[in-house]
């Protein structure tokens, strides 16, 4: 039997890139998924694609994860639709890069509200359900930038470092109910987010990656599926860097 048969996973930012790969990987291993993104066009397309080969395995939900009340409503809808949630993957994230000297207050707020408060909002929406679920898991997609910082990404670095602290606090708070909470910290992965990097920056980044190549979305999905699996039941409060050796 596939490893995630009977399980339900919620994947935020599932409309594109890493989140899309995670959602599809869960379905390939037997789970049903709630694909969440900002726009219905992206999460709807992913859900349609999944349902074409696995009928009824996916449903799409468009919400801004930064909107606390809207996320609580979405949470109720997902629980009503699926009857249960075992796995929550907080993957929705944005960048608004710029040197501090030029960074606007709204660029700071957008990134913190999406990347960090978004995870608080979804954990609030699903924690009661997770506490009663079989093999309950919270997996937050952080970033190596949250570990080592990066010039021009003060907002993003702070949001991802904050997400790592949040991951550990949640791990401690929910350990008594056997809910594990871990983070995956990707390095540079080929997606829309990194597609915008100028060639010169890409070349410079590559010199800092021992494995000398960008990662693929499947590399992150594999780490998430491991942490979500029953085999990872004794791992909590950890940060798994999937970065080609960048931060070793
Ligand atoms: P993409 O930009 O390709 O996709 C981001 C996804 O998040 C989209 O589906 C988008 O929705 C969704 N999203 C963005 N803001 C919101 C919001 N406010 N509410 C709901 N959904 C939202 O990103 P990646 O796949 O590259 O990155 C995914 C995660 O991995 C992010 O958290 C990112 O920080 C992290 N990461 C990525 C790295 C990389 O190299 N790519 C490296 C390290 C970390 P929509 O489709 O509707 O726009």
mmCIF file of C-alpha atoms and ligand atoms in Angstrom:
data_model
loop_
_atom_site.group_PDB
_atom_site.id
_atom_site.type_symbol
_atom_site.label_atom_id
_atom_site.label_comp_id
_atom_site.label_asym_id
_atom_site.label_seq_id
_atom_site.Cartn_x
_atom_site.Cartn_y
_atom_site.Cartn_z
ATOM 1 C CA UNK A 1 0.000 0.000 0.000
ATOM 2 C CA UNK A 2 1.371 3.512 -0.773
ATOM 3 C CA UNK A 3 2.951 5.080 2.291
ATOM 4 C CA UNK A 4 0.473 8.000 2.613
ATOM 5 C CA UNK A 5 -2.745 6.053 1.858
ATOM 6 C CA UNK A 6 -5.621 7.493 3.892
ATOM 7 C CA UNK A 7 -3.629 10.609 4.808
ATOM 8 C CA UNK A 8 -4.541 14.218 3.991
ATOM 9 C CA UNK A 9 -1.889 16.873 3.360
ATOM 10 C CA UNK A 10 -2.396 20.632 3.150
ATOM 11 C CA UNK A 11 0.264 22.319 1.021
ATOM 12 C CA UNK A 12 0.375 26.115 0.920
ATOM 13 C CA UNK A 13 1.971 27.718 -2.094
ATOM 14 C CA UNK A 14 1.026 24.537 -3.946
ATOM 15 C CA UNK A 15 0.227 26.387 -7.157
ATOM 16 C CA UNK A 16 3.777 26.554 -8.465
ATOM 17 C CA UNK A 17 7.403 25.537 -7.937
ATOM 18 C CA UNK A 18 8.336 23.645 -4.810
ATOM 19 C CA UNK A 19 4.779 23.480 -3.432
ATOM 20 C CA UNK A 20 3.434 21.999 -6.641
ATOM 21 C CA UNK A 21 6.136 19.298 -6.548
ATOM 22 C CA UNK A 22 5.336 18.524 -2.898
ATOM 23 C CA UNK A 23 1.582 18.255 -3.577
ATOM 24 C CA UNK A 24 2.104 15.912 -6.530
ATOM 25 C CA UNK A 25 4.623 13.789 -4.632
ATOM 26 C CA UNK A 26 2.156 13.263 -1.777
ATOM 27 C CA UNK A 27 -0.547 12.175 -4.213
ATOM 28 C CA UNK A 28 1.884 9.810 -5.962
ATOM 29 C CA UNK A 29 2.380 8.167 -2.562
ATOM 30 C CA UNK A 30 -1.338 7.773 -1.852
ATOM 31 C CA UNK A 31 -2.328 10.975 -0.008
ATOM 32 C CA UNK A 32 -5.153 13.370 -0.819
ATOM 33 C CA UNK A 33 -4.108 17.029 -0.899
ATOM 34 C CA UNK A 34 -5.555 20.472 -0.312
ATOM 35 C CA UNK A 35 -3.623 22.675 -2.730
ATOM 36 C CA UNK A 36 -3.551 26.237 -1.405
ATOM 37 C CA UNK A 37 -2.259 29.316 -3.184
ATOM 38 C CA UNK A 38 -3.007 32.989 -3.571
ATOM 39 C CA UNK A 39 -4.718 32.672 -6.930
ATOM 40 C CA UNK A 40 -7.281 30.066 -7.943
ATOM 41 C CA UNK A 41 -5.746 29.921 -11.422
ATOM 42 C CA UNK A 42 -2.534 28.337 -10.104
ATOM 43 C CA UNK A 43 -3.839 26.008 -7.347
ATOM 44 C CA UNK A 44 -6.871 25.134 -9.506
ATOM 45 C CA UNK A 45 -4.649 24.087 -12.408
ATOM 46 C CA UNK A 46 -2.531 21.881 -10.132
ATOM 47 C CA UNK A 47 -5.613 20.264 -8.582
ATOM 48 C CA UNK A 48 -7.086 19.647 -12.068
ATOM 49 C CA UNK A 49 -3.843 18.072 -13.237
ATOM 50 C CA UNK A 50 -3.704 15.800 -10.179
ATOM 51 C CA UNK A 51 -7.376 14.806 -10.475
ATOM 52 C CA UNK A 52 -6.892 13.898 -14.139
ATOM 53 C CA UNK A 53 -4.703 10.969 -13.073
ATOM 54 C CA UNK A 54 -5.908 10.482 -9.455
ATOM 55 C CA UNK A 55 -9.641 11.344 -9.475
ATOM 56 C CA UNK A 56 -10.782 13.127 -6.312
ATOM 57 C CA UNK A 57 -7.287 13.307 -4.792
ATOM 58 C CA UNK A 58 -6.958 17.104 -4.816
ATOM 59 C CA UNK A 59 -8.986 20.214 -4.117
ATOM 60 C CA UNK A 60 -7.885 23.819 -4.670
ATOM 61 C CA UNK A 61 -8.248 26.711 -2.211
ATOM 62 C CA UNK A 62 -7.346 30.306 -3.027
ATOM 63 C CA UNK A 63 -6.423 32.358 0.021
ATOM 64 C CA UNK A 64 -3.869 34.909 1.135
ATOM 65 C CA UNK A 65 -2.060 33.048 3.933
ATOM 66 C CA UNK A 66 -1.291 36.397 5.577
ATOM 67 C CA UNK A 67 -5.017 36.971 6.199
ATOM 68 C CA UNK A 68 -5.686 35.373 9.589
ATOM 69 C CA UNK A 69 -9.482 35.255 9.401
ATOM 70 C CA UNK A 70 -9.586 34.031 5.815
ATOM 71 C CA UNK A 71 -7.155 31.225 6.688
ATOM 72 C CA UNK A 72 -9.309 30.103 9.645
ATOM 73 C CA UNK A 73 -12.331 29.953 7.296
ATOM 74 C CA UNK A 74 -10.339 28.027 4.707
ATOM 75 C CA UNK A 75 -9.182 25.632 7.441
ATOM 76 C CA UNK A 76 -12.788 24.856 8.408
ATOM 77 C CA UNK A 77 -13.641 24.261 4.757
ATOM 78 C CA UNK A 78 -10.692 21.908 4.211
ATOM 79 C CA UNK A 79 -11.543 19.905 7.338
ATOM 80 C CA UNK A 80 -15.184 19.710 6.202
ATOM 81 C CA UNK A 81 -14.159 18.648 2.679
ATOM 82 C CA UNK A 82 -11.558 16.036 3.648
ATOM 83 C CA UNK A 83 -12.767 15.047 7.131
ATOM 84 C CA UNK A 84 -9.215 15.082 8.480
ATOM 85 C CA UNK A 85 -5.754 16.608 8.118
ATOM 86 C CA UNK A 86 -2.553 14.723 8.979
ATOM 87 C CA UNK A 87 0.132 16.867 7.368
ATOM 88 C CA UNK A 88 0.514 20.637 7.090
ATOM 89 C CA UNK A 89 3.239 21.985 4.804
ATOM 90 C CA UNK A 90 3.826 25.725 5.088
ATOM 91 C CA UNK A 91 5.509 26.482 1.789
ATOM 92 C CA UNK A 92 3.881 29.737 0.594
ATOM 93 C CA UNK A 93 6.549 32.399 0.421
ATOM 94 C CA UNK A 94 7.539 35.596 -1.319
ATOM 95 C CA UNK A 95 10.587 37.821 -1.741
ATOM 96 C CA UNK A 96 10.715 41.615 -1.924
ATOM 97 C CA UNK A 97 14.470 42.095 -2.203
ATOM 98 C CA UNK A 98 16.352 45.334 -1.742
ATOM 99 C CA UNK A 99 19.191 46.755 0.289
ATOM 100 C CA UNK A 100 18.041 47.993 3.703
ATOM 101 C CA UNK A 101 18.832 51.566 2.689
ATOM 102 C CA UNK A 102 16.081 51.332 0.048
ATOM 103 C CA UNK A 103 13.747 48.728 1.546
ATOM 104 C CA UNK A 104 10.244 50.072 1.954
ATOM 105 C CA UNK A 105 8.195 49.408 5.067
ATOM 106 C CA UNK A 106 5.559 47.596 2.988
ATOM 107 C CA UNK A 107 8.231 45.271 1.528
ATOM 108 C CA UNK A 108 9.189 44.302 5.065
ATOM 109 C CA UNK A 109 5.552 43.750 6.079
ATOM 110 C CA UNK A 110 4.565 41.721 2.997
ATOM 111 C CA UNK A 111 7.427 39.270 3.440
ATOM 112 C CA UNK A 112 7.025 38.848 7.213
ATOM 113 C CA UNK A 113 3.235 38.598 6.950
ATOM 114 C CA UNK A 114 3.349 35.966 4.203
ATOM 115 C CA UNK A 115 6.351 33.864 5.153
ATOM 116 C CA UNK A 116 6.095 33.989 8.951
ATOM 117 C CA UNK A 117 2.619 35.067 10.023
ATOM 118 C CA UNK A 118 1.211 32.863 7.255
ATOM 119 C CA UNK A 119 2.597 29.816 9.091
ATOM 120 C CA UNK A 120 1.158 31.020 12.403
ATOM 121 C CA UNK A 121 -2.230 31.433 10.709
ATOM 122 C CA UNK A 122 -2.286 27.930 9.235
ATOM 123 C CA UNK A 123 -1.002 26.230 12.384
ATOM 124 C CA UNK A 124 -3.805 27.988 14.301
ATOM 125 C CA UNK A 125 -6.299 26.728 11.729
ATOM 126 C CA UNK A 126 -5.206 23.077 11.842
ATOM 127 C CA UNK A 127 -3.580 22.429 15.237
ATOM 128 C CA UNK A 128 -6.681 20.986 16.927
ATOM 129 C CA UNK A 129 -7.277 18.622 14.026
ATOM 130 C CA UNK A 130 -3.594 17.632 13.857
ATOM 131 C CA UNK A 131 -3.553 16.878 17.586
ATOM 132 C CA UNK A 132 -6.172 14.175 16.983
ATOM 133 C CA UNK A 133 -4.773 12.871 13.677
ATOM 134 C CA UNK A 134 -2.661 9.806 12.959
ATOM 135 C CA UNK A 135 1.070 10.571 12.368
ATOM 136 C CA UNK A 136 0.525 14.351 12.596
ATOM 137 C CA UNK A 137 3.191 16.513 10.953
ATOM 138 C CA UNK A 138 3.972 20.191 10.490
ATOM 139 C CA UNK A 139 6.707 20.940 7.952
ATOM 140 C CA UNK A 140 7.776 24.505 7.313
ATOM 141 C CA UNK A 141 9.754 25.460 4.224
ATOM 142 C CA UNK A 142 12.392 27.860 5.498
ATOM 143 C CA UNK A 143 15.558 28.737 3.550
ATOM 144 C CA UNK A 144 19.316 28.646 3.920
ATOM 145 C CA UNK A 145 19.003 32.446 3.874
ATOM 146 C CA UNK A 146 17.289 32.149 7.278
ATOM 147 C CA UNK A 147 20.435 30.416 8.549
ATOM 148 C CA UNK A 148 23.222 32.492 6.993
ATOM 149 C CA UNK A 149 21.577 35.801 5.979
ATOM 150 C CA UNK A 150 21.962 37.549 2.644
ATOM 151 C CA UNK A 151 22.626 41.139 1.641
ATOM 152 C CA UNK A 152 19.508 42.555 0.024
ATOM 153 C CA UNK A 153 17.196 40.109 1.775
ATOM 154 C CA UNK A 154 16.908 41.420 5.357
ATOM 155 C CA UNK A 155 13.133 40.940 5.306
ATOM 156 C CA UNK A 156 13.327 37.444 3.790
ATOM 157 C CA UNK A 157 16.194 36.349 6.110
ATOM 158 C CA UNK A 158 14.269 37.570 9.151
ATOM 159 C CA UNK A 159 11.084 35.820 8.030
ATOM 160 C CA UNK A 160 12.844 32.500 7.475
ATOM 161 C CA UNK A 161 14.929 32.701 10.688
ATOM 162 C CA UNK A 162 11.661 33.516 12.470
ATOM 163 C CA UNK A 163 10.031 30.513 10.828
ATOM 164 C CA UNK A 164 12.812 28.287 12.184
ATOM 165 C CA UNK A 165 12.240 29.621 15.725
ATOM 166 C CA UNK A 166 8.508 29.124 15.267
ATOM 167 C CA UNK A 167 9.109 25.535 14.080
ATOM 168 C CA UNK A 168 11.019 24.735 17.272
ATOM 169 C CA UNK A 169 8.517 26.407 19.606
ATOM 170 C CA UNK A 170 5.663 24.512 17.926
ATOM 171 C CA UNK A 171 7.692 21.292 18.212
ATOM 172 C CA UNK A 172 7.966 21.803 21.974
ATOM 173 C CA UNK A 173 4.327 22.847 22.447
ATOM 174 C CA UNK A 174 2.800 20.006 20.457
ATOM 175 C CA UNK A 175 5.249 17.220 21.342
ATOM 176 C CA UNK A 176 2.918 15.962 24.059
ATOM 177 C CA UNK A 177 0.362 15.166 21.356
ATOM 178 C CA UNK A 178 2.971 13.503 19.105
ATOM 179 C CA UNK A 179 2.707 16.264 16.476
ATOM 180 C CA UNK A 180 6.179 16.756 15.026
ATOM 181 C CA UNK A 181 7.286 20.122 13.669
ATOM 182 C CA UNK A 182 10.331 20.406 11.427
ATOM 183 C CA UNK A 183 11.740 22.780 8.845
ATOM 184 C CA UNK A 184 13.326 22.128 5.487
ATOM 185 C CA UNK A 185 15.830 24.782 4.455
ATOM 186 C CA UNK A 186 16.290 24.722 0.681
ATOM 187 C CA UNK A 187 19.350 26.217 -0.940
ATOM 188 C CA UNK A 188 18.974 27.479 -4.510
ATOM 189 C CA UNK A 189 16.243 25.527 -6.286
ATOM 190 C CA UNK A 190 15.165 26.008 -9.905
ATOM 191 C CA UNK A 191 11.714 27.710 -9.757
ATOM 192 C CA UNK A 192 10.053 30.992 -10.810
ATOM 193 C CA UNK A 193 11.561 32.569 -7.671
ATOM 194 C CA UNK A 194 15.158 31.877 -8.723
ATOM 195 C CA UNK A 195 14.400 32.124 -12.448
ATOM 196 C CA UNK A 196 14.587 35.901 -12.111
ATOM 197 C CA UNK A 197 18.244 35.878 -10.991
ATOM 198 C CA UNK A 198 20.602 37.570 -13.469
ATOM 199 C CA UNK A 199 23.169 35.237 -15.098
ATOM 200 C CA UNK A 200 26.046 36.916 -13.225
ATOM 201 C CA UNK A 201 24.384 36.272 -9.842
ATOM 202 C CA UNK A 202 23.628 32.650 -10.816
ATOM 203 C CA UNK A 203 27.289 32.073 -11.646
ATOM 204 C CA UNK A 204 28.381 33.607 -8.350
ATOM 205 C CA UNK A 205 25.894 31.502 -6.395
ATOM 206 C CA UNK A 206 27.137 28.319 -8.078
ATOM 207 C CA UNK A 207 30.665 28.945 -6.764
ATOM 208 C CA UNK A 208 29.258 28.709 -3.217
ATOM 209 C CA UNK A 209 27.508 25.355 -3.720
ATOM 210 C CA UNK A 210 29.866 22.367 -3.183
ATOM 211 C CA UNK A 211 27.681 20.152 -5.411
ATOM 212 C CA UNK A 212 27.989 22.966 -8.017
ATOM 213 C CA UNK A 213 24.417 22.849 -9.285
ATOM 214 C CA UNK A 214 21.005 24.287 -8.384
ATOM 215 C CA UNK A 215 18.601 21.854 -6.751
ATOM 216 C CA UNK A 216 15.331 20.630 -8.269
ATOM 217 C CA UNK A 217 11.880 20.924 -6.708
ATOM 218 C CA UNK A 218 11.856 17.107 -6.416
ATOM 219 C CA UNK A 219 14.843 17.315 -4.043
ATOM 220 C CA UNK A 220 12.760 19.376 -1.609
ATOM 221 C CA UNK A 221 9.668 17.211 -2.063
ATOM 222 C CA UNK A 222 11.724 14.119 -1.173
ATOM 223 C CA UNK A 223 12.889 15.696 2.103
ATOM 224 C CA UNK A 224 9.338 16.778 2.973
ATOM 225 C CA UNK A 225 7.928 13.327 2.268
ATOM 226 C CA UNK A 226 10.562 11.753 4.483
ATOM 227 C CA UNK A 227 9.756 14.102 7.392
ATOM 228 C CA UNK A 228 6.045 13.418 6.864
ATOM 229 C CA UNK A 229 6.513 9.645 6.815
ATOM 230 C CA UNK A 230 5.887 7.338 9.778
ATOM 231 C CA UNK A 231 9.630 6.564 9.681
ATOM 232 C CA UNK A 232 10.387 10.145 10.829
ATOM 233 C CA UNK A 233 8.155 9.941 13.914
ATOM 234 C CA UNK A 234 11.076 10.525 16.327
ATOM 235 C CA UNK A 235 12.423 13.631 14.538
ATOM 236 C CA UNK A 236 11.104 16.980 15.742
ATOM 237 C CA UNK A 237 12.329 20.565 16.036
ATOM 238 C CA UNK A 238 14.963 20.023 13.338
ATOM 239 C CA UNK A 239 16.072 21.976 10.301
ATOM 240 C CA UNK A 240 17.032 19.825 7.325
ATOM 241 C CA UNK A 241 19.146 21.804 4.860
ATOM 242 C CA UNK A 242 18.720 20.598 1.272
ATOM 243 C CA UNK A 243 21.270 22.866 -0.309
ATOM 244 C CA UNK A 244 24.011 20.987 -2.148
ATOM 245 C CA UNK A 245 26.285 21.489 0.856
ATOM 246 C CA UNK A 246 26.067 25.298 0.912
ATOM 247 C CA UNK A 247 25.650 25.633 4.663
ATOM 248 C CA UNK A 248 27.651 22.673 5.969
HETATM 249 P P1 LIG B 1 7.240 30.301 -6.261
HETATM 250 O O1 LIG B 1 7.336 31.782 -6.336
HETATM 251 O O2 LIG B 1 7.539 29.481 -7.449
HETATM 252 O O3 LIG B 1 5.753 29.893 -5.738
HETATM 253 C C1 LIG B 1 5.258 30.463 -4.575
HETATM 254 C C2 LIG B 1 3.899 29.885 -4.247
HETATM 255 O O4 LIG B 1 3.449 30.510 -3.025
HETATM 256 C C3 LIG B 1 2.848 30.195 -5.316
HETATM 257 O O5 LIG B 1 1.966 29.095 -5.467
HETATM 258 C C4 LIG B 1 2.095 31.386 -4.702
HETATM 259 O O6 LIG B 1 0.730 31.485 -5.064
HETATM 260 C C5 LIG B 1 2.169 31.059 -3.233
HETATM 261 N N1 LIG B 1 1.982 32.270 -2.424
HETATM 262 C C6 LIG B 1 2.761 33.375 -2.394
HETATM 263 N N2 LIG B 1 2.246 34.273 -1.548
HETATM 264 C C7 LIG B 1 1.115 33.735 -1.053
HETATM 265 C C8 LIG B 1 0.129 34.193 -0.155
HETATM 266 N N3 LIG B 1 0.208 35.391 0.430
HETATM 267 N N4 LIG B 1 -0.916 33.383 0.121
HETATM 268 C C9 LIG B 1 -1.017 32.157 -0.447
HETATM 269 N N5 LIG B 1 -0.120 31.667 -1.300
HETATM 270 C C10 LIG B 1 0.937 32.453 -1.606
HETATM 271 O O7 LIG B 1 8.166 29.890 -5.015
HETATM 272 P P2 LIG B 1 9.137 28.642 -4.798
HETATM 273 O O8 LIG B 1 8.463 27.397 -5.193
HETATM 274 O O9 LIG B 1 10.464 28.956 -5.343
HETATM 275 O O10 LIG B 1 9.308 28.689 -3.204
HETATM 276 C C11 LIG B 1 8.447 27.982 -2.339
HETATM 277 C C12 LIG B 1 8.960 28.165 -0.910
HETATM 278 O O11 LIG B 1 10.315 27.719 -0.824
HETATM 279 C C13 LIG B 1 8.958 29.613 -0.447
HETATM 280 O O12 LIG B 1 8.594 29.673 0.910
HETATM 281 C C14 LIG B 1 10.394 30.038 -0.629
HETATM 282 O O13 LIG B 1 10.750 31.076 0.240
HETATM 283 C C15 LIG B 1 11.121 28.755 -0.287
HETATM 284 N N6 LIG B 1 12.456 28.673 -0.846
HETATM 285 C C16 LIG B 1 12.663 28.677 -2.203
HETATM 286 C C17 LIG B 1 13.946 28.596 -2.689
HETATM 287 C C18 LIG B 1 14.236 28.563 -4.151
HETATM 288 O O14 LIG B 1 15.430 28.526 -4.494
HETATM 289 N N7 LIG B 1 13.267 28.560 -5.032
HETATM 290 C C19 LIG B 1 15.118 28.544 -1.781
HETATM 291 C C20 LIG B 1 14.773 28.556 -0.400
HETATM 292 C C21 LIG B 1 13.492 28.609 0.033
HETATM 293 P P3 LIG B 1 0.299 31.875 -6.599
HETATM 294 O O15 LIG B 1 0.693 30.686 -7.425
HETATM 295 O O16 LIG B 1 -1.181 32.019 -6.503
HETATM 296 O O17 LIG B 1 1.039 33.108 -6.936
#
